[in-house]
Structures are given as C-alpha cells and as structure tokens.
PDB file of C-alpha atoms and ligand atoms in Angstrom:
ATOM      1  CA  ALA A   1      61.621 -50.159 -22.828  1.00  0.00           C
ATOM      2  CA  ILE A   2      58.521 -51.318 -24.627  1.00  0.00           C
ATOM      3  CA  TYR A   3      57.198 -49.423 -27.653  1.00  0.00           C
ATOM      4  CA  SER A   4      54.134 -49.848 -29.779  1.00  0.00           C
ATOM      5  CA  ALA A   5      55.248 -49.717 -33.410  1.00  0.00           C
ATOM      6  CA  THR A   6      51.592 -49.832 -34.478  1.00  0.00           C
ATOM      7  CA  LYS A   7      51.037 -46.093 -34.092  1.00  0.00           C
ATOM      8  CA  PHE A   8      53.636 -43.420 -34.872  1.00  0.00           C
ATOM      9  CA  LEU A   9      56.507 -45.733 -35.851  1.00  0.00           C
ATOM     10  CA  GLY A  10      54.329 -47.524 -38.436  1.00  0.00           C
ATOM     11  CA  GLY A  11      52.601 -44.232 -39.178  1.00  0.00           C
ATOM     12  CA  PHE A  12      50.033 -45.449 -41.721  1.00  0.00           C
ATOM     13  CA  SER A  13      47.650 -47.541 -39.574  1.00  0.00           C
ATOM     14  CA  ASP A  14      48.421 -50.607 -41.677  1.00  0.00           C
ATOM     15  CA  LEU A  15      50.476 -52.888 -39.444  1.00  0.00           C
ATOM     16  CA  LEU A  16      50.581 -54.232 -35.878  1.00  0.00           C
ATOM     17  CA  ALA A  17      54.015 -54.396 -34.286  1.00  0.00           C
ATOM     18  CA  GLY A  18      55.974 -53.676 -31.153  1.00  0.00           C
ATOM     19  CA  ALA A  19      59.566 -53.281 -30.007  1.00  0.00           C
ATOM     20  CA  VAL A  20      61.114 -54.419 -26.741  1.00  0.00           C
ATOM     21  CA  LEU A  21      64.567 -53.028 -25.941  1.00  0.00           C
ATOM     22  CA  ALA A  22      67.039 -53.768 -23.189  1.00  0.00           C
ATOM     23  CA  SER A  23      70.680 -52.973 -22.456  1.00  0.00           C
ATOM     24  CA  ASP A  24      71.371 -55.994 -20.239  1.00  0.00           C
ATOM     25  CA  PRO A  25      72.563 -58.951 -22.440  1.00  0.00           C
ATOM     26  CA  GLU A  26      71.093 -61.486 -20.014  1.00  0.00           C
ATOM     27  CA  LEU A  27      67.707 -59.825 -20.146  1.00  0.00           C
ATOM     28  CA  ILE A  28      67.876 -59.735 -23.949  1.00  0.00           C
ATOM     29  CA  GLN A  29      68.643 -63.468 -23.979  1.00  0.00           C
ATOM     30  CA  THR A  30      65.618 -64.165 -21.740  1.00  0.00           C
ATOM     31  CA  LEU A  31      63.417 -62.000 -23.950  1.00  0.00           C
ATOM     32  CA  THR A  32      64.677 -63.698 -27.112  1.00  0.00           C
ATOM     33  CA  GLY A  33      63.904 -67.098 -25.578  1.00  0.00           C
ATOM     34  CA  MET A  34      60.411 -65.967 -24.609  1.00  0.00           C
ATOM     35  CA  ARG A  35      59.824 -64.566 -28.091  1.00  0.00           C
ATOM     36  CA  ALA A  36      60.815 -67.925 -29.628  1.00  0.00           C
ATOM     37  CA  LEU A  37      58.376 -69.722 -27.298  1.00  0.00           C
ATOM     38  CA  LEU A  38      55.497 -67.351 -27.947  1.00  0.00           C
ATOM     39  CA  GLY A  39      56.173 -67.217 -31.672  1.00  0.00           C
ATOM     40  CA  ASN A  40      55.250 -63.545 -32.020  1.00  0.00           C
ATOM     41  CA  ILE A  41      57.873 -62.788 -34.640  1.00  0.00           C
ATOM     42  CA  LEU A  42      57.132 -60.057 -37.154  1.00  0.00           C
ATOM     43  CA  GLN A  43      56.703 -61.101 -40.783  1.00  0.00           C
ATOM     44  CA  ALA A  44      59.410 -60.122 -43.250  1.00  0.00           C
ATOM     45  CA  ASP A  45      57.194 -57.790 -45.283  1.00  0.00           C
ATOM     46  CA  GLU A  46      56.086 -55.915 -42.159  1.00  0.00           C
ATOM     47  CA  CYS A  47      59.729 -55.604 -41.036  1.00  0.00           C
ATOM     48  CA  TRP A  48      60.532 -54.144 -44.432  1.00  0.00           C
ATOM     49  CA  MET A  49      57.635 -51.662 -44.254  1.00  0.00           C
ATOM     50  CA  LEU A  50      58.501 -50.597 -40.719  1.00  0.00           C
ATOM     51  CA  ASP A  51      62.175 -50.210 -41.516  1.00  0.00           C
ATOM     52  CA  SER A  52      61.439 -47.875 -44.423  1.00  0.00           C
ATOM     53  CA  ARG A  53      59.228 -45.716 -42.202  1.00  0.00           C
ATOM     54  CA  LEU A  54      61.748 -45.084 -39.442  1.00  0.00           C
ATOM     55  CA  SER A  55      63.488 -42.452 -41.567  1.00  0.00           C
ATOM     56  CA  THR A  56      60.361 -40.270 -41.558  1.00  0.00           C
ATOM     57  CA  VAL A  57      59.020 -40.800 -38.037  1.00  0.00           C
ATOM     58  CA  ALA A  58      60.532 -37.568 -36.688  1.00  0.00           C
ATOM     59  CA  LEU A  59      59.303 -35.581 -39.719  1.00  0.00           C
ATOM     60  CA  ARG A  60      55.791 -36.991 -39.452  1.00  0.00           C
ATOM     61  CA  MET A  61      55.528 -36.492 -35.700  1.00  0.00           C
ATOM     62  CA  ASN A  62      56.882 -32.970 -35.927  1.00  0.00           C
ATOM     63  CA  ARG A  63      54.374 -31.971 -38.619  1.00  0.00           C
ATOM     64  CA  GLN A  64      51.508 -33.734 -36.818  1.00  0.00           C
ATOM     65  CA  SER A  65      52.366 -31.965 -33.569  1.00  0.00           C
ATOM     66  CA  LYS A  66      52.590 -28.542 -35.230  1.00  0.00           C
ATOM     67  CA  ASN A  67      49.268 -29.163 -36.977  1.00  0.00           C
ATOM     68  CA  ALA A  68      47.600 -30.284 -33.754  1.00  0.00           C
ATOM     69  CA  GLN A  69      48.931 -27.331 -31.776  1.00  0.00           C
ATOM     70  CA  ARG A  70      47.607 -24.813 -34.307  1.00  0.00           C
ATOM     71  CA  ILE A  71      44.230 -26.563 -34.436  1.00  0.00           C
ATOM     72  CA  ALA A  72      43.925 -27.045 -30.654  1.00  0.00           C
ATOM     73  CA  GLU A  73      44.741 -23.419 -29.911  1.00  0.00           C
ATOM     74  CA  GLN A  74      42.207 -22.171 -32.478  1.00  0.00           C
ATOM     75  CA  LEU A  75      39.434 -24.569 -31.466  1.00  0.00           C
ATOM     76  CA  ALA A  76      39.874 -23.563 -27.813  1.00  0.00           C
ATOM     77  CA  LYS A  77      38.486 -20.141 -28.813  1.00  0.00           C
ATOM     78  CA  HIS A  78      35.391 -21.530 -30.591  1.00  0.00           C
ATOM     79  CA  VAL A  79      32.056 -20.719 -28.912  1.00  0.00           C
ATOM     80  CA  ARG A  80      30.703 -24.261 -29.368  1.00  0.00           C
ATOM     81  CA  VAL A  81      33.797 -25.873 -27.845  1.00  0.00           C
ATOM     82  CA  MET A  82      33.547 -26.105 -24.061  1.00  0.00           C
ATOM     83  CA  ARG A  83      36.999 -27.484 -23.428  1.00  0.00           C
ATOM     84  CA  VAL A  84      40.141 -28.514 -25.319  1.00  0.00           C
ATOM     85  CA  ILE A  85      42.553 -30.959 -23.708  1.00  0.00           C
ATOM     86  CA  TYR A  86      46.026 -30.508 -25.177  1.00  0.00           C
ATOM     87  CA  PRO A  87      49.462 -30.166 -23.548  1.00  0.00           C
ATOM     88  CA  SER A  88      50.210 -26.615 -24.776  1.00  0.00           C
ATOM     89  CA  LEU A  89      46.918 -25.499 -23.181  1.00  0.00           C
ATOM     90  CA  PHE A  90      47.510 -27.049 -19.748  1.00  0.00           C
ATOM     91  CA  THR A  91      46.891 -24.711 -16.819  1.00  0.00           C
ATOM     92  CA  ASP A  92      47.401 -27.154 -13.942  1.00  0.00           C
ATOM     93  CA  ALA A  93      50.889 -26.769 -12.429  1.00  0.00           C
ATOM     94  CA  ALA A  94      51.417 -30.531 -11.962  1.00  0.00           C
ATOM     95  CA  GLN A  95      50.434 -31.263 -15.584  1.00  0.00           C
ATOM     96  CA  ILE A  96      52.744 -28.535 -16.839  1.00  0.00           C
ATOM     97  CA  GLU A  97      55.605 -29.976 -14.808  1.00  0.00           C
ATOM     98  CA  ILE A  98      55.093 -33.478 -16.258  1.00  0.00           C
ATOM     99  CA  ARG A  99      54.744 -32.084 -19.794  1.00  0.00           C
ATOM    100  CA  ASP A 100      57.940 -30.049 -19.554  1.00  0.00           C
ATOM    101  CA  ALA A 101      59.900 -32.904 -18.004  1.00  0.00           C
ATOM    102  CA  GLN A 102      58.761 -35.626 -20.406  1.00  0.00           C
ATOM    103  CA  THR A 103      58.082 -34.070 -23.803  1.00  0.00           C
ATOM    104  CA  ASP A 104      59.878 -32.037 -26.459  1.00  0.00           C
ATOM    105  CA  TYR A 105      56.670 -30.934 -28.165  1.00  0.00           C
ATOM    106  CA  PRO A 106      52.958 -31.310 -27.413  1.00  0.00           C
ATOM    107  CA  GLY A 107      52.098 -34.086 -29.876  1.00  0.00           C
ATOM    108  CA  SER A 108      49.334 -34.879 -32.312  1.00  0.00           C
ATOM    109  CA  LEU A 109      46.486 -35.908 -30.026  1.00  0.00           C
ATOM    110  CA  LEU A 110      43.847 -33.581 -28.709  1.00  0.00           C
ATOM    111  CA  SER A 111      40.427 -33.977 -27.187  1.00  0.00           C
ATOM    112  CA  LEU A 112      37.586 -31.553 -27.073  1.00  0.00           C
ATOM    113  CA  GLU A 113      34.201 -31.271 -25.457  1.00  0.00           C
ATOM    114  CA  VAL A 114      31.567 -30.115 -27.891  1.00  0.00           C
ATOM    115  CA  GLU A 115      28.418 -28.264 -26.909  1.00  0.00           C
ATOM    116  CA  GLY A 116      25.253 -30.402 -26.978  1.00  0.00           C
ATOM    117  CA  GLY A 117      26.370 -33.607 -25.214  1.00  0.00           C
ATOM    118  CA  LYS A 118      26.425 -36.870 -27.153  1.00  0.00           C
ATOM    119  CA  THR A 119      24.201 -35.481 -29.918  1.00  0.00           C
ATOM    120  CA  GLY A 120      26.511 -32.512 -30.348  1.00  0.00           C
ATOM    121  CA  ALA A 121      29.564 -34.794 -30.486  1.00  0.00           C
ATOM    122  CA  PHE A 122      27.948 -37.156 -33.027  1.00  0.00           C
ATOM    123  CA  GLU A 123      26.777 -34.279 -35.221  1.00  0.00           C
ATOM    124  CA  PHE A 124      30.309 -32.906 -35.195  1.00  0.00           C
ATOM    125  CA  LEU A 125      31.747 -36.291 -36.228  1.00  0.00           C
ATOM    126  CA  ARG A 126      29.161 -36.707 -39.002  1.00  0.00           C
ATOM    127  CA  GLY A 127      30.111 -33.348 -40.464  1.00  0.00           C
ATOM    128  CA  LEU A 128      33.729 -34.382 -41.157  1.00  0.00           C
ATOM    129  CA  LYS A 129      35.183 -35.609 -44.450  1.00  0.00           C
ATOM    130  CA  ILE A 130      38.975 -35.329 -44.377  1.00  0.00           C
ATOM    131  CA  ALA A 131      39.064 -36.624 -40.805  1.00  0.00           C
ATOM    132  CA  LYS A 132      37.922 -40.243 -40.720  1.00  0.00           C
ATOM    133  CA  ASN A 133      35.839 -41.667 -37.907  1.00  0.00           C
ATOM    134  CA  ALA A 134      38.067 -44.488 -36.574  1.00  0.00           C
ATOM    135  CA  VAL A 135      39.689 -45.375 -33.256  1.00  0.00           C
ATOM    136  CA  SER A 136      43.388 -45.641 -34.077  1.00  0.00           C
ATOM    137  CA  LEU A 137      45.933 -42.857 -33.652  1.00  0.00           C
ATOM    138  CA  GLY A 138      49.360 -41.713 -34.741  1.00  0.00           C
ATOM    139  CA  GLY A 139      48.988 -42.206 -38.501  1.00  0.00           C
ATOM    140  CA  VAL A 140      49.424 -39.663 -41.280  1.00  0.00           C
ATOM    141  CA  GLU A 141      45.643 -39.524 -41.733  1.00  0.00           C
ATOM    142  CA  THR A 142      43.528 -37.550 -39.266  1.00  0.00           C
ATOM    143  CA  LEU A 143      41.231 -39.827 -37.247  1.00  0.00           C
ATOM    144  CA  VAL A 144      38.420 -38.820 -34.924  1.00  0.00           C
ATOM    145  CA  CYS A 145      36.424 -40.875 -32.443  1.00  0.00           C
ATOM    146  CA  HIS A 146      33.901 -40.702 -29.624  1.00  0.00           C
ATOM    147  CA  PRO A 147      35.802 -42.410 -26.757  1.00  0.00           C
ATOM    148  CA  MET A 148      32.785 -43.115 -24.530  1.00  0.00           C
ATOM    149  CA  THR A 149      31.131 -45.366 -27.134  1.00  0.00           C
ATOM    150  CA  THR A 150      34.297 -46.814 -28.735  1.00  0.00           C
ATOM    151  CA  THR A 151      37.748 -47.037 -27.114  1.00  0.00           C
ATOM    152  CA  HIS A 152      36.411 -46.677 -23.562  1.00  0.00           C
ATOM    153  CA  SER A 153      33.007 -48.359 -23.887  1.00  0.00           C
ATOM    154  CA  GLU A 154      33.989 -51.080 -21.389  1.00  0.00           C
ATOM    155  CA  LEU A 155      34.521 -48.618 -18.529  1.00  0.00           C
ATOM    156  CA  SER A 156      31.979 -48.233 -15.721  1.00  0.00           C
ATOM    157  CA  PRO A 157      30.345 -44.818 -15.165  1.00  0.00           C
ATOM    158  CA  GLU A 158      32.724 -44.269 -12.200  1.00  0.00           C
ATOM    159  CA  GLU A 159      35.811 -45.121 -14.279  1.00  0.00           C
ATOM    160  CA  LEU A 160      34.647 -42.868 -17.116  1.00  0.00           C
ATOM    161  CA  SER A 161      34.151 -40.014 -14.731  1.00  0.00           C
ATOM    162  CA  ALA A 162      37.544 -40.596 -13.065  1.00  0.00           C
ATOM    163  CA  ALA A 163      39.183 -40.572 -16.516  1.00  0.00           C
ATOM    164  CA  GLY A 164      37.346 -37.387 -17.515  1.00  0.00           C
ATOM    165  CA  ILE A 165      35.527 -39.079 -20.394  1.00  0.00           C
ATOM    166  CA  THR A 166      32.209 -37.335 -20.906  1.00  0.00           C
ATOM    167  CA  GLU A 167      29.417 -37.785 -23.474  1.00  0.00           C
ATOM    168  CA  SER A 168      30.518 -34.695 -25.339  1.00  0.00           C
ATOM    169  CA  LEU A 169      34.185 -35.721 -25.600  1.00  0.00           C
ATOM    170  CA  VAL A 170      35.726 -36.230 -29.046  1.00  0.00           C
ATOM    171  CA  ARG A 171      39.317 -37.391 -29.610  1.00  0.00           C
ATOM    172  CA  ILE A 172      41.300 -36.226 -32.612  1.00  0.00           C
ATOM    173  CA  SER A 173      44.552 -37.779 -33.840  1.00  0.00           C
ATOM    174  CA  VAL A 174      45.904 -35.136 -36.188  1.00  0.00           C
ATOM    175  CA  GLY A 175      47.662 -36.305 -39.351  1.00  0.00           C
ATOM    176  CA  THR A 176      49.959 -34.664 -41.875  1.00  0.00           C
ATOM    177  CA  GLU A 177      47.256 -32.969 -43.972  1.00  0.00           C
ATOM    178  CA  HIS A 178      47.333 -29.181 -44.215  1.00  0.00           C
ATOM    179  CA  TRP A 179      46.263 -27.796 -40.845  1.00  0.00           C
ATOM    180  CA  ARG A 180      44.186 -25.029 -42.452  1.00  0.00           C
ATOM    181  CA  ASP A 181      42.056 -27.597 -44.310  1.00  0.00           C
ATOM    182  CA  LEU A 182      41.498 -29.481 -41.079  1.00  0.00           C
ATOM    183  CA  LEU A 183      40.724 -26.380 -39.049  1.00  0.00           C
ATOM    184  CA  GLU A 184      38.273 -25.207 -41.691  1.00  0.00           C
ATOM    185  CA  GLU A 185      36.565 -28.593 -41.649  1.00  0.00           C
ATOM    186  CA  PHE A 186      36.374 -28.730 -37.835  1.00  0.00           C
ATOM    187  CA  THR A 187      35.041 -25.175 -37.676  1.00  0.00           C
ATOM    188  CA  ARG A 188      32.415 -25.937 -40.325  1.00  0.00           C
ATOM    189  CA  ALA A 189      31.336 -29.135 -38.523  1.00  0.00           C
ATOM    190  CA  LEU A 190      30.992 -27.222 -35.253  1.00  0.00           C
ATOM    191  CA  GLY A 191      28.731 -24.718 -36.950  1.00  0.00           C
TER     192      GLY A 191
HETATM  193  C1  PLP B 201      46.567 -49.432 -31.147  1.00  0.00           C
HETATM  194  C2  PLP B 201      45.763 -50.374 -31.881  1.00  0.00           C
HETATM  195  C3  PLP B 201      45.988 -51.739 -31.723  1.00  0.00           C
HETATM  196  C4  PLP B 201      47.025 -52.269 -30.755  1.00  0.00           C
HETATM  197  O1  PLP B 201      48.282 -51.957 -31.144  1.00  0.00           O
HETATM  198  P1  PLP B 201      49.520 -51.949 -30.111  1.00  0.00           P
HETATM  199  O2  PLP B 201      50.654 -52.423 -30.932  1.00  0.00           O
HETATM  200  O3  PLP B 201      49.159 -52.838 -28.970  1.00  0.00           O
HETATM  201  O4  PLP B 201      49.664 -50.516 -29.689  1.00  0.00           O
HETATM  202  C5  PLP B 201      45.213 -52.605 -32.465  1.00  0.00           C
HETATM  203  N1  PLP B 201      44.262 -52.155 -33.303  1.00  0.00           N
HETATM  204  C6  PLP B 201      44.026 -50.835 -33.483  1.00  0.00           C
HETATM  205  C7  PLP B 201      42.943 -50.383 -34.426  1.00  0.00           C
HETATM  206  C8  PLP B 201      44.768 -49.907 -32.780  1.00  0.00           C
HETATM  207  O5  PLP B 201      44.526 -48.600 -32.952  1.00  0.00           O
END
C-alpha cells in the first residue's frame, strides 16, 4: 500500500511525505534497499511532526467530512450552483456502489459548477476570505481552486472533457473551521 502523507496524514499543508507498507518481509527488504539507493529518507523534524499528527487524523477527517457534507448538501440547493459533485449526492448506481464499498464517510472534497462559466467561477473565488485560493487538499484550512487553470492545466480539451472538468468547475477542500461560517461565506460569494 502506498499513501501520501502530504495531505490528510500531515493535515496542515506544511510537509511532503509518503508511506509505503508491505506485509511480505522480502518485499520490505527490497523496498528498504531501494529507499537507501534513492536517498528519499524523511528528515527527523518532519518525522516528529508527522508522528504527532497521527493521533488527530481520524478526528480531523471526521470533522472535515461532516463539514463538507453539510456544505455540499446546502450548496446543491443554491440557484447559482448548477451542479455539486460529492459522494453523498451521487445518483448514478455504479458510483453509489463504489462509494458504499470503499468508504466509511463521504470525505472533505467537493466540486461545484458555478453559473457564469469561467468568469462566474473566478468571481466566486475572489469573494472568499476564510477559504484560501490554493491547490492543495486535506489540510485543516479550507482551500479552493479552479482545476482547469491550475491542477489540470496540462490536460488537452479532450482529456478535460473526459474528466468532467469544465470552465465553471471549482474544487473545495473543506477544513476544520465552523461549517456555518464557510457556508455563509460561500453563499455570499455566490450572490
Ligand atoms: C499533493 C501535493 C504535492 C505532492 O504530494 P504527494 O506526497 O505526492 O501527495 C506537492 N505539492 C502540493 C502543493 C500538493 O498539494
């Protein structure tokens, strides 16, 4: 199993790390050898930071997921929001099956399509204060971004369309702030 520790495990968008786990001792030995060759060994201070954050990862993720679910379900009813993409709002049977088989709760990431295309999306992003405009995810601070011009700017028009990334799409990684403050801010920015 390979995990990114950069996102939820780190939780504060302040370190880059990963974890590779195996149960087979021979595989672990091979991996350890490869790690020694590549030299990608985490610094002591980052190990210390990461270790102290493991005790709160479940608490943070639980709060972030609850926040995101409340926000996603409210924003889905907003007149200026054309579409909200979030696991608790899935309607497609295959998506629901995957969600129920692979997740315990819907998580802290949601995307929405705002009325008014790229201009509408940018105006929405400019209207936010608590939520910061940045491309990372999984931290305690709420981050928002416009995927087409940031995280997915390298994709061709065909790839963007296949991935469902439109000009009006905004991604939100919900943090641990109070969900009512965030919802109020999102609603105000939409208006
Ligand atoms: C996710 C992310 C990375 C890469 O981290 P991984 O450990 O590969 O997941 C690097 N920089 C930023 C800003 C990121 O959000």
